[in-house]
Tab-separated table of C-alpha atoms in Angstrom:
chain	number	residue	atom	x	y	z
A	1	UNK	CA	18.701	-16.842	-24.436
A	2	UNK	CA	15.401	-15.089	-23.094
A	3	UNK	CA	14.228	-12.440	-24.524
A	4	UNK	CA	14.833	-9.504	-21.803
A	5	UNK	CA	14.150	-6.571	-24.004
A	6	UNK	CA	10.683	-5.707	-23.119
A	7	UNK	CA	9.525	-5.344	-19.591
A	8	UNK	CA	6.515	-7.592	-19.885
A	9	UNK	CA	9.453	-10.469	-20.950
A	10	UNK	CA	11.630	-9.257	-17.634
A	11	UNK	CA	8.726	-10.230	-15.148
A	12	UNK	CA	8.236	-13.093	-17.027
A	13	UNK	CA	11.657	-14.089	-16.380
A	14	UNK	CA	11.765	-12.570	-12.914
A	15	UNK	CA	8.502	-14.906	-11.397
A	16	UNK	CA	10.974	-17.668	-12.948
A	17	UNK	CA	14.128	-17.019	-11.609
A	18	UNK	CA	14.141	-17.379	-7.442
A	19	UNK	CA	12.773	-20.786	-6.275
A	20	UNK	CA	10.469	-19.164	-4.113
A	21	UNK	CA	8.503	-15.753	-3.894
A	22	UNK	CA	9.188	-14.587	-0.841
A	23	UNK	CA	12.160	-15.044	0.951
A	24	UNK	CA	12.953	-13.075	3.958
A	25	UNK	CA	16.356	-11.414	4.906
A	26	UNK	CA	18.483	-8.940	3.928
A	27	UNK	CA	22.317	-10.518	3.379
A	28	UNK	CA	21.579	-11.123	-0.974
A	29	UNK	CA	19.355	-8.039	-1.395
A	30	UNK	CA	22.390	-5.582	0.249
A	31	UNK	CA	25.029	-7.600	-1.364
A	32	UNK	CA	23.871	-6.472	-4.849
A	33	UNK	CA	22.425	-3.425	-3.512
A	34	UNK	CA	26.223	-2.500	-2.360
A	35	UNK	CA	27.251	-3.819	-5.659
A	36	UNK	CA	25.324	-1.336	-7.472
A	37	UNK	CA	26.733	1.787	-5.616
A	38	UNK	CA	23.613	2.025	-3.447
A	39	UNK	CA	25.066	1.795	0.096
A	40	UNK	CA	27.672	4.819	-1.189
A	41	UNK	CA	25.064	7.346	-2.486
A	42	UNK	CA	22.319	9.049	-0.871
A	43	UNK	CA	19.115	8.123	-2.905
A	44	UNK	CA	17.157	11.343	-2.241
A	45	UNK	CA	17.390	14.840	-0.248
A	46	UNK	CA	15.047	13.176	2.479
A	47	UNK	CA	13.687	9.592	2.253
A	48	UNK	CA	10.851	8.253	4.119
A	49	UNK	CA	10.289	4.452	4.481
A	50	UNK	CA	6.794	3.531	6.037
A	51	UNK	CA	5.715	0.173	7.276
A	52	UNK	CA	2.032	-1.563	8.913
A	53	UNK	CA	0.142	-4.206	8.037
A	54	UNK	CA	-2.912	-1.584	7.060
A	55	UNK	CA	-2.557	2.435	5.889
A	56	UNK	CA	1.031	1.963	3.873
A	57	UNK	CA	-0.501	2.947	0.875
A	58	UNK	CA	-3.001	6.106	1.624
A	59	UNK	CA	0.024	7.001	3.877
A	60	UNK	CA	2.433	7.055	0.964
A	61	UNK	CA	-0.441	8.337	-1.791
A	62	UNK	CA	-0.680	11.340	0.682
A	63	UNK	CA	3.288	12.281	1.326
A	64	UNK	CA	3.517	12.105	-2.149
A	65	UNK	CA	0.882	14.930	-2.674
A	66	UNK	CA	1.363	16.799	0.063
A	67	UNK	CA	5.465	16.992	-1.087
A	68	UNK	CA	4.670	18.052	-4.944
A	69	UNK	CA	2.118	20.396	-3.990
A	70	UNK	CA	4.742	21.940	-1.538
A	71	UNK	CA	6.984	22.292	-4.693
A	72	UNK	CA	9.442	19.141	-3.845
A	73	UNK	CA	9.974	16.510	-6.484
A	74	UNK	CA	9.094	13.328	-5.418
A	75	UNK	CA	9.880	9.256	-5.794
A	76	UNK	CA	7.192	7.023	-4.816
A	77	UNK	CA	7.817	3.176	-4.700
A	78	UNK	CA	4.638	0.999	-3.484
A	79	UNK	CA	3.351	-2.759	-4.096
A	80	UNK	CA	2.051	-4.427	-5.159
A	81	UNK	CA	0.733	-3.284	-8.590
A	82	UNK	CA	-2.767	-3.696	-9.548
A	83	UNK	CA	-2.981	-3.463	-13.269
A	84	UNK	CA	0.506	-2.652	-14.533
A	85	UNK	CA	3.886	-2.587	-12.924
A	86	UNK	CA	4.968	0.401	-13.576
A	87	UNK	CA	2.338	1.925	-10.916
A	88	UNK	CA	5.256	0.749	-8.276
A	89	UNK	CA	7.639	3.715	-8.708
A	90	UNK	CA	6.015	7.322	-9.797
A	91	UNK	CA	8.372	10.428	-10.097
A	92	UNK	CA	6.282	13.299	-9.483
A	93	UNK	CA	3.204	11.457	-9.434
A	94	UNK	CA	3.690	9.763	-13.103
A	95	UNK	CA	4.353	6.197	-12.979
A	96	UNK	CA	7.995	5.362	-14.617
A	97	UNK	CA	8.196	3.882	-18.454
A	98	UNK	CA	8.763	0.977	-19.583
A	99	UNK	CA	12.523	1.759	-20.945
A	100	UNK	CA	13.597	3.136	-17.795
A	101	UNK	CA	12.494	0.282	-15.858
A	102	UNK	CA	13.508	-1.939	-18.368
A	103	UNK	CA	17.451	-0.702	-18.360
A	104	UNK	CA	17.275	-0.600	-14.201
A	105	UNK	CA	16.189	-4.579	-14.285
A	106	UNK	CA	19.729	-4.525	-16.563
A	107	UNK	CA	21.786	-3.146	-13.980
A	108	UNK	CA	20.555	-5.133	-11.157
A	109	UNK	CA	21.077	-8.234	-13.240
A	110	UNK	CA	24.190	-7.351	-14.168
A	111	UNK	CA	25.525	-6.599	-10.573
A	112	UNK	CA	23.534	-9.589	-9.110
A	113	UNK	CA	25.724	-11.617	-11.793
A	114	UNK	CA	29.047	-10.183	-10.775
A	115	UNK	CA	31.706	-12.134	-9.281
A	116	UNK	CA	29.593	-14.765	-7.012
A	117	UNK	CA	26.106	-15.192	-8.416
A	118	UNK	CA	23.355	-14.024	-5.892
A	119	UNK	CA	19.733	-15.674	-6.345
A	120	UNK	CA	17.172	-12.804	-6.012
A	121	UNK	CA	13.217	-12.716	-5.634
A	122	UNK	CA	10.622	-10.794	-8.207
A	123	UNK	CA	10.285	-8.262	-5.303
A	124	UNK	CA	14.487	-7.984	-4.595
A	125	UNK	CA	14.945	-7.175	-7.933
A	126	UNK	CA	12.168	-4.743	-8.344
A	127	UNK	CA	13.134	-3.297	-5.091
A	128	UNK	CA	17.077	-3.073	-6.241
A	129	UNK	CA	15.727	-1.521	-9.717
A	130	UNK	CA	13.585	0.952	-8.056
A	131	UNK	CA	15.966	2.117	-5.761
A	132	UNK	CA	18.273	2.485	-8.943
A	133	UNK	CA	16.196	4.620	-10.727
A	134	UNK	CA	15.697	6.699	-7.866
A	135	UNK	CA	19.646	7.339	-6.800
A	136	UNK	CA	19.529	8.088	-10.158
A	137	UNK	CA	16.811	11.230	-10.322
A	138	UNK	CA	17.476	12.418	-6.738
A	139	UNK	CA	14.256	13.241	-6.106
A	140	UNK	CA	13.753	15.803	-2.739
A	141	UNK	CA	12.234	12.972	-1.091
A	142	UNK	CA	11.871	9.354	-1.440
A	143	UNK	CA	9.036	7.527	-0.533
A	144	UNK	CA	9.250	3.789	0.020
A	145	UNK	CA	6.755	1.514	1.074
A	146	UNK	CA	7.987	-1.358	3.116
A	147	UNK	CA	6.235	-5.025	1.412
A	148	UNK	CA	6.457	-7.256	4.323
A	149	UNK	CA	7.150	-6.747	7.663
A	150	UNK	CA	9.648	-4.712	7.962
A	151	UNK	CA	13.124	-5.719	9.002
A	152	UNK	CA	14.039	-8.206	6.517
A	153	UNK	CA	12.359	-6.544	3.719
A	154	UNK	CA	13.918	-5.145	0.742
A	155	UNK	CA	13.021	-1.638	0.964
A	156	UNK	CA	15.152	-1.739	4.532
A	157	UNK	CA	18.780	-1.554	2.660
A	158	UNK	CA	17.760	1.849	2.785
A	159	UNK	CA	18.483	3.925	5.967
A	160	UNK	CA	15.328	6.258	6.430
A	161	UNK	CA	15.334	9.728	7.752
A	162	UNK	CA	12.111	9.771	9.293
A	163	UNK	CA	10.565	6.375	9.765
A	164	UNK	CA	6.820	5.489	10.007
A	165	UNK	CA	4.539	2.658	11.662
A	166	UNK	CA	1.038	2.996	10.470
A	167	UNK	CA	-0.861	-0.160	12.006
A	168	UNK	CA	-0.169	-3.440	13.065
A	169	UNK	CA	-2.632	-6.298	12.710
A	170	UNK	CA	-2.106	-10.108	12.241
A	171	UNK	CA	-2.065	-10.805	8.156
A	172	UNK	CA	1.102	-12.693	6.352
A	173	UNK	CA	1.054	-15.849	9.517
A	174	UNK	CA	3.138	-17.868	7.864
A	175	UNK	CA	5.812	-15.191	7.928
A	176	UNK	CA	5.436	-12.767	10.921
A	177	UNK	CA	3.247	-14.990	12.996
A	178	UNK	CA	0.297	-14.190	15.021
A	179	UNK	CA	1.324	-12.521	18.266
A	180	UNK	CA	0.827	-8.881	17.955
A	181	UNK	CA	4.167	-7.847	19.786
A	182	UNK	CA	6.149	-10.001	17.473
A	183	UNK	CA	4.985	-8.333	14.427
A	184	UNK	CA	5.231	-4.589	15.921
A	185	UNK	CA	8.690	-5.283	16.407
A	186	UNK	CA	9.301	-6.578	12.801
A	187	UNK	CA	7.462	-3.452	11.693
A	188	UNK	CA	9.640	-0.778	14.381
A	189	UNK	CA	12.979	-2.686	12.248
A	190	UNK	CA	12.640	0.304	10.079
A	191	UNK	CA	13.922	2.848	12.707
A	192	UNK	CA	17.135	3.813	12.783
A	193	UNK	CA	19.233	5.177	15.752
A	194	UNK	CA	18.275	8.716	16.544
A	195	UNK	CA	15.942	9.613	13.728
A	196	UNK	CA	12.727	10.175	14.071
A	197	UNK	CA	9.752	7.398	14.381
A	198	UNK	CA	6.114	8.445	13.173
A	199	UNK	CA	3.451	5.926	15.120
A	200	UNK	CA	0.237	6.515	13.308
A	201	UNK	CA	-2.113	4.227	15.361
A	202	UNK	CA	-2.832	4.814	18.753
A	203	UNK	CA	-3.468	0.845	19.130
A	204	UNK	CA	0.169	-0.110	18.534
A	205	UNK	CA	1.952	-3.169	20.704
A	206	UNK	CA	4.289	-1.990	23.156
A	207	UNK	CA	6.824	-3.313	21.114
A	208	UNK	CA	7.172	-0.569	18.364
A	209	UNK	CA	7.375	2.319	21.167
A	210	UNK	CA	10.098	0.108	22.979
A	211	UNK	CA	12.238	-0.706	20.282
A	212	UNK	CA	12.290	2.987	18.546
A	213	UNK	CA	13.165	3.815	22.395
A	214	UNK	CA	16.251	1.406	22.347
A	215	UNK	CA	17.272	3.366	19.395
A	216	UNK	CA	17.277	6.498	21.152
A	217	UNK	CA	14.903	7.273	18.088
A	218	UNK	CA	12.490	10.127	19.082
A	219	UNK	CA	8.821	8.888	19.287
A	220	UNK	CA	6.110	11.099	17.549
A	221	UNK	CA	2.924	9.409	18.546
A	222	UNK	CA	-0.634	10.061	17.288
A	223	UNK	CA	-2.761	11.271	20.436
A	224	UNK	CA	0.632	12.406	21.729
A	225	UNK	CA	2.953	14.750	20.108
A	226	UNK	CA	0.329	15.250	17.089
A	227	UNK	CA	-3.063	14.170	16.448
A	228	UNK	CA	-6.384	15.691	14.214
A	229	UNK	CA	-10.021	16.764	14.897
A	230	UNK	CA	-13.079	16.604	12.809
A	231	UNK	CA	-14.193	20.210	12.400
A	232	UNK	CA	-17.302	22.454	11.199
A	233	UNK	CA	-15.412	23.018	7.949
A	234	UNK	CA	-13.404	19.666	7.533
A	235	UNK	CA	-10.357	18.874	10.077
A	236	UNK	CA	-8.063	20.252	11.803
A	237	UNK	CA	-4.430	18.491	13.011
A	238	UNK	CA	-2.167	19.600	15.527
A	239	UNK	CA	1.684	18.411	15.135
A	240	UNK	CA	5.120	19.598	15.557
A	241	UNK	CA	7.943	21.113	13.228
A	242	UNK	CA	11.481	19.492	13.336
A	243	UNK	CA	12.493	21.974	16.104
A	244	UNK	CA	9.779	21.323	18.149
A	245	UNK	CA	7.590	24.164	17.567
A	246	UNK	CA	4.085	23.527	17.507
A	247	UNK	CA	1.914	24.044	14.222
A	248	UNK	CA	-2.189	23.545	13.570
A	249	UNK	CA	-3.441	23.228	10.023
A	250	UNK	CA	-7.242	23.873	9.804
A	251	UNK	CA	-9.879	23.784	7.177
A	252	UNK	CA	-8.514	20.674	5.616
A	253	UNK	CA	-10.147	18.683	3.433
A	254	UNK	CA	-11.842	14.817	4.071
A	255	UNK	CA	-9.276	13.036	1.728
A	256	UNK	CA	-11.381	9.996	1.134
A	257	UNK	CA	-8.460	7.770	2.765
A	258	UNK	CA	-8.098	7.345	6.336
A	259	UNK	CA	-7.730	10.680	8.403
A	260	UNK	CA	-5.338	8.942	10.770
A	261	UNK	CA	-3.112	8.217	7.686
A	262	UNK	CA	-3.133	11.878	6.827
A	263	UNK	CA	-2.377	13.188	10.080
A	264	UNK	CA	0.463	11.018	10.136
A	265	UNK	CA	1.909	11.759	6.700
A	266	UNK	CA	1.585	15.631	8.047
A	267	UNK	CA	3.529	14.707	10.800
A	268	UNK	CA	6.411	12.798	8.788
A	269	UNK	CA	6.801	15.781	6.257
A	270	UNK	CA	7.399	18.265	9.120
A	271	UNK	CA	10.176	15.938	10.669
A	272	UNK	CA	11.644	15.774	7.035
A	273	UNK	CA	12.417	19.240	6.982
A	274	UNK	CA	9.262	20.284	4.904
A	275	UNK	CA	7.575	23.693	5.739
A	276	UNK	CA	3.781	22.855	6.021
A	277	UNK	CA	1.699	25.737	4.630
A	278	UNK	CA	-2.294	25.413	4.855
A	279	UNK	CA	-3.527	26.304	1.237
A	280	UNK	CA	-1.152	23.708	0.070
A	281	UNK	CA	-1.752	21.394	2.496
A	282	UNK	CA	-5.746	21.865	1.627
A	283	UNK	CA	-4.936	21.316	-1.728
A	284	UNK	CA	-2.664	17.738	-1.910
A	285	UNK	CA	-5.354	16.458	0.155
A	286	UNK	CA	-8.291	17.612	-1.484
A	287	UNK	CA	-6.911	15.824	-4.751
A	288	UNK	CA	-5.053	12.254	-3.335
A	289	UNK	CA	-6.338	9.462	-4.735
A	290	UNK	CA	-5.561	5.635	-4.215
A	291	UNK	CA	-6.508	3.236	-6.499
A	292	UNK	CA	-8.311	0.466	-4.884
A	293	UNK	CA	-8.722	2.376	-1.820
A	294	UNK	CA	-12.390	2.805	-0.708
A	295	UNK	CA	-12.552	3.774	-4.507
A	296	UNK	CA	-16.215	4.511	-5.844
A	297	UNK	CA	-16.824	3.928	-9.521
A	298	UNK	CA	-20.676	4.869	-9.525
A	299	UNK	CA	-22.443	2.040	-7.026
A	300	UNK	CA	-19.430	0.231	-7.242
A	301	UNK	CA	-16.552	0.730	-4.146
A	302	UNK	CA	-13.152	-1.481	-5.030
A	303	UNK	CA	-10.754	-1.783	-1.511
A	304	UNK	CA	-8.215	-4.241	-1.200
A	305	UNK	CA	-8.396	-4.956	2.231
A	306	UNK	CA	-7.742	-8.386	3.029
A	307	UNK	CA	-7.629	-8.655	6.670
A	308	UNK	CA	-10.074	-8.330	9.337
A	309	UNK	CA	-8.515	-5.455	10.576
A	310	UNK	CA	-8.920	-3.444	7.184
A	311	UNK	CA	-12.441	-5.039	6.496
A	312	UNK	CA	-13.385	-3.983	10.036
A	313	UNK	CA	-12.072	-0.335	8.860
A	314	UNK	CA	-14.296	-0.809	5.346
A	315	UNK	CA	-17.612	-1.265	7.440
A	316	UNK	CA	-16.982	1.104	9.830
A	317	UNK	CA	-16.816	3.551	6.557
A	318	UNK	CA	-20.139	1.616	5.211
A	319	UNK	CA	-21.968	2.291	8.024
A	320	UNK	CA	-21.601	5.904	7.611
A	321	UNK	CA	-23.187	5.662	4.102
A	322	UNK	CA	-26.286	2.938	3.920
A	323	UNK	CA	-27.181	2.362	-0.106
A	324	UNK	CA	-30.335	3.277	-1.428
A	325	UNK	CA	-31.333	0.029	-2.381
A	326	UNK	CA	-28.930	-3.605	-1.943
A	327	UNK	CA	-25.606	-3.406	-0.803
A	328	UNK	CA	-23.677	-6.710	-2.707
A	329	UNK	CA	-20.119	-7.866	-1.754
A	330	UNK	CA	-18.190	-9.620	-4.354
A	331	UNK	CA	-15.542	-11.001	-2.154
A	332	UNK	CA	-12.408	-12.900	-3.635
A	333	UNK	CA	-9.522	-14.373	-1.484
A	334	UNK	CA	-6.350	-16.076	-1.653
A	335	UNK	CA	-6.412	-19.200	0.642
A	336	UNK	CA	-3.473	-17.877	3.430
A	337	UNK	CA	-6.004	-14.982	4.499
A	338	UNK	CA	-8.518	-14.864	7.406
A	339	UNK	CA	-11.750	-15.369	5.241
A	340	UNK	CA	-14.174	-15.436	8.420
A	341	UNK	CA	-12.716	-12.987	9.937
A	342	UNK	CA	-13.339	-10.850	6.929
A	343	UNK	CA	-16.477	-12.336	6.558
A	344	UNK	CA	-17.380	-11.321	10.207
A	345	UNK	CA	-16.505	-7.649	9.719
A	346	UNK	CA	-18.139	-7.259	6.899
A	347	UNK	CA	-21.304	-8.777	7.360
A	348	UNK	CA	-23.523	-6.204	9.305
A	349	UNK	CA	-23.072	-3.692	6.480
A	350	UNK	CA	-23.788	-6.610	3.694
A	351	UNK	CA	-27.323	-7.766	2.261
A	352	UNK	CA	-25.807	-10.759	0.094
A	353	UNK	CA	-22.880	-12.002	-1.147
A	354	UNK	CA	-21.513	-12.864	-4.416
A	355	UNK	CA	-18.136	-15.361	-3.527
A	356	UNK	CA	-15.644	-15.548	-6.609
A	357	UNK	CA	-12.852	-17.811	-7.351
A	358	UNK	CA	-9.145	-16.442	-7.629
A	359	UNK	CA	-6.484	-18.313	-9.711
A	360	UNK	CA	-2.809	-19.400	-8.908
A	361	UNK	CA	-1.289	-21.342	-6.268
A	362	UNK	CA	-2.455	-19.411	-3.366
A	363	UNK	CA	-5.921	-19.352	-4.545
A	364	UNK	CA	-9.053	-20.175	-2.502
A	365	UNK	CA	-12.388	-20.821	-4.952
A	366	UNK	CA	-15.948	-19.362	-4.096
A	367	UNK	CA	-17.133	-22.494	-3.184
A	368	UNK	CA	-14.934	-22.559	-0.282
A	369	UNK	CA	-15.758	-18.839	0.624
A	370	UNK	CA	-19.649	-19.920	0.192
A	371	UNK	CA	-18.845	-22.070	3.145
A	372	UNK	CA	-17.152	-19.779	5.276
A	373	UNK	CA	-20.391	-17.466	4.237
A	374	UNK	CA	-22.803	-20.074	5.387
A	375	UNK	CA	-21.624	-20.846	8.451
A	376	UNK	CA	-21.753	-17.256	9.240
A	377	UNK	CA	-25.069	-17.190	8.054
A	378	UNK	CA	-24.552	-15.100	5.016
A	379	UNK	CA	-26.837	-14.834	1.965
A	380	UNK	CA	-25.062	-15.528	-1.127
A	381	UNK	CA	-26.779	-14.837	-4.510
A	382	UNK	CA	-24.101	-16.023	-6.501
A	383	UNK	CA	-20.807	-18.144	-7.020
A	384	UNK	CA	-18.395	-16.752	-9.684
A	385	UNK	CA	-15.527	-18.371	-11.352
A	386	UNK	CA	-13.522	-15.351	-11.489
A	387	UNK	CA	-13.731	-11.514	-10.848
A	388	UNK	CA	-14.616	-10.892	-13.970
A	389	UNK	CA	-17.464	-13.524	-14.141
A	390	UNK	CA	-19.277	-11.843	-11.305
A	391	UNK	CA	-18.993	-8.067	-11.954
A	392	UNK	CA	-20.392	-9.501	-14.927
A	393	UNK	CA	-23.570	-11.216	-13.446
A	394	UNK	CA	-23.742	-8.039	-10.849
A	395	UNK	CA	-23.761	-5.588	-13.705
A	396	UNK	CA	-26.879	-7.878	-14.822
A	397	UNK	CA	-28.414	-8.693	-11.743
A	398	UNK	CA	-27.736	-5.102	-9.876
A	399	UNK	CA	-31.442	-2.524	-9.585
A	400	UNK	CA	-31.588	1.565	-9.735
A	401	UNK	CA	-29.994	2.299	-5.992
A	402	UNK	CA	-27.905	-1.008	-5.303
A	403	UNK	CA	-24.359	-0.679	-4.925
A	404	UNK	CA	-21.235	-3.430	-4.268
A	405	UNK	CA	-18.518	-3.511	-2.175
A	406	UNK	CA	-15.146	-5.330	-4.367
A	407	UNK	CA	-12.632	-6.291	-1.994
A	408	UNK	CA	-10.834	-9.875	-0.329
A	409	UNK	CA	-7.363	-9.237	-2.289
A	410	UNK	CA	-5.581	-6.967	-4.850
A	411	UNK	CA	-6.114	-9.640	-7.525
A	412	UNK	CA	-9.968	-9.459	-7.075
A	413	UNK	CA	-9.812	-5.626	-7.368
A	414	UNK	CA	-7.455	-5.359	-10.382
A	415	UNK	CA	-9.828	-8.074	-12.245
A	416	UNK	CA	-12.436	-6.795	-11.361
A	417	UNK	CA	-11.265	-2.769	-12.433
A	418	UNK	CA	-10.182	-4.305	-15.787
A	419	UNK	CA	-13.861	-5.947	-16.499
A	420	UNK	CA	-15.242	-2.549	-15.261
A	421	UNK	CA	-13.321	-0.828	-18.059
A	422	UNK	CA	-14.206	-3.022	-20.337
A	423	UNK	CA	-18.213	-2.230	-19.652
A	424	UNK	CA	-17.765	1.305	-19.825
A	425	UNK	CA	-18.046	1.916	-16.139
A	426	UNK	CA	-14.457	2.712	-15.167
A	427	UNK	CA	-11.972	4.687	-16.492
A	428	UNK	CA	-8.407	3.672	-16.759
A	429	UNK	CA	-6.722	4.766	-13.666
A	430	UNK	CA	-4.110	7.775	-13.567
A	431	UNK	CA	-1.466	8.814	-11.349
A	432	UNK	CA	-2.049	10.993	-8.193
A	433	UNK	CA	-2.569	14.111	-8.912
């Protein structure tokens, strides 16, 4: 038998155990998630389950300090991971250990194993074990970030009390498809009837608004019924409490992630029951962080965007900020993404390119990204094997006043943080604090 005693030997045995890695629907995942008492038990005081194809992550980085710093205790469960799993669930901002993970893979196992086996993917299970562990601390709020789509996703055995819609943008084709309304209202299958729905975009499909509608779910909608303003001494936002009163925060703080994101996490607190009060407000958002975020490492800025849409967000930032000297892209992909579309938003803020090769079956190697460069006219310096290989010839090849831009996928920006350590440039990440 396999050794399941560690966790590194449990995600070994999890990428082994369901024939394919994603797999859509929700009839296994609530069968074991009923199974394990989850459908009986409230997981948290308040839980909050956000969706988009963009924003999921600063959205749920910024709930989660914006609730401790308010005094609640907090669950946090994101993906993916960039350097270790255990980033995916945080209680209180500090990511969960390896034991208590470990004995929540057991009790998934164990009820996925009862009566009828049910086949599970790596992200069910982790899903199922976070979700555990959380029932378990009842936390004042939960935080869950949605993976894919929305509907069929894991994270939606859960029924939210305040549900959120950050963006929607064509990325994942091969499972949501390309047309725009199709994938809002994959995204909107997080509402619930009658609870609230946070829109945090005001470039959403139709489809999102109509659907929470059908729900009779009310509609809080940025540029509506709350919205923010860049101010002489930061930004100010403009919302609504859960009765319906109205409420302006000023002073606050750029948070370094996007202010659209903030405004809506703002918004979602106040509809979960949370009394907003400025100094604290100032506070969580003058300290959020987000790994791999528009994060800046001396001349080096590490983003996982891998979609035109974010890329088109990443340059727009750029633009704001022109380097001293060279501004270098090392761009990696996996092959189901929109490389030129990437390429195309990135390319006004870039001077040349350094193209790198990912690994795995999804991956897409820099010569084929060269390509894609060429024929948009792009300089590149450099092709890289890996990451790693061309932080490696940047951290060479880089002058006083360059900088580079890391982004194309999470595996390009966790390499490429983990060769960063290793030179002395980055320090190991910590939690949100």
């Amino acid at each position: 038998m396999a050794d399941t005693t560690t966790l590194e030997a449990w995600l070994a045995r999890l990428e082994r155990q369901h024939p394919v890695a994603i797999d859509l629907g929700l009839e296994r995942v609530s069968a074991v998630a009923a199974r394990l008492g989850l459908k009986t038990r409230a997981l948290a005081g308040r839980v909050i389950t956000v969706a988009g194809t963009n924003g999921k992550g600063s959205t749920v980085a910024m709930l989660d300090a914006l609730a401790r710093e308010h005094g609640w205790r907090s669950a946090a469960y994101t993906s993916p991971h960039l350097q270790r799993y255990n980033e995916r669930l945080c209680f209180n901002g500090q990511e969960a250990d390896d034991a208590a993970l470990v004995e929540a893979f057991e009790a998934v196992e164990a009820a996925r194993l009862a009566d009828k086996e049910i086949s599970l993917t790596y992200f069910e299970v982790g899903t199922l074990a976070a979700l555990w562990l959380i029932r378990r601390e009842q936390p004042d709020v939960a935080l869950l970030e949605v993976g894919l789509g929305g509907r069929l996703d894991a994270v939606n055995v859960v029924d939210p009390d305040v549900a959120v819609v950050t963006t929607v943008a064509q990325d994942h084709a091969a499972f949501l498809g390309t047309h725009l309304e199709t994938i809002g209202q994959e995204k909107a299958g997080i509402m619930r009837s009658g609870r609230p729905a946070v829109l945090g975009s005001t470039a959403l499909p139709a489809s999102v608004r109509q659907h929470a509608e059908s729900l009779a779910a009310p509609v809080f909608a940025l540029g509506e019924r709350f919205d923010w303003q860049a101010a002489a001494d930061g930004w100010q936002w403009q919302g609504e409490t859960a009765t319906g009163e109205p409420l302006t925060l000023r002073a606050l703080p750029d948070p370094g992630l996007p202010l659209d994101n903030a405004a809506t996490a703002l918004q979602a607190l106040m509809l979960a029951g949370m009394s907003l009060e400025e100094s604290a407000c100032q506070r969580a958002l003058g300290r959020a962080v987000l790994t791999g975020r528009l994060q800046w490492q001396g001349p080096w800025c590490l983003d996982v965007g891998h979609n035109p849409h974010a890329a088109a967000y990443v340059a727009t930032y750029l633009a704001q900020r022109p380097p001293r000297g060279r501004r270098f892209c090392l761009l990696g992909m996996l092959a189901d993404k929109d490389a030129k579309g990437v390429i195309e938003a990135l390319a006004p803020q870039v001077d040349a390119w350094v193209p790198v090769s990912l690994s795995g079956d999804r991956a897409r190697d820099a010569e084929q990204l060269a390509a894609f460069l060429g024929a948009c006219d792009a300089h590149v310096m450099h092709c890289a094997a890996s990451p790693d290989a061309g932080v490696r010839w940047l951290h060479t090849n880089m002058d006083n006043g360059d900088e580079v831009l890391v982004c194309g996928s999470f595996w390009t920006v966790a390499e490429a943080l983990t060769t960063l350590e290793a030179l002395g440039i980055v320090a190991s990440p910590r939690s949100v604090s």
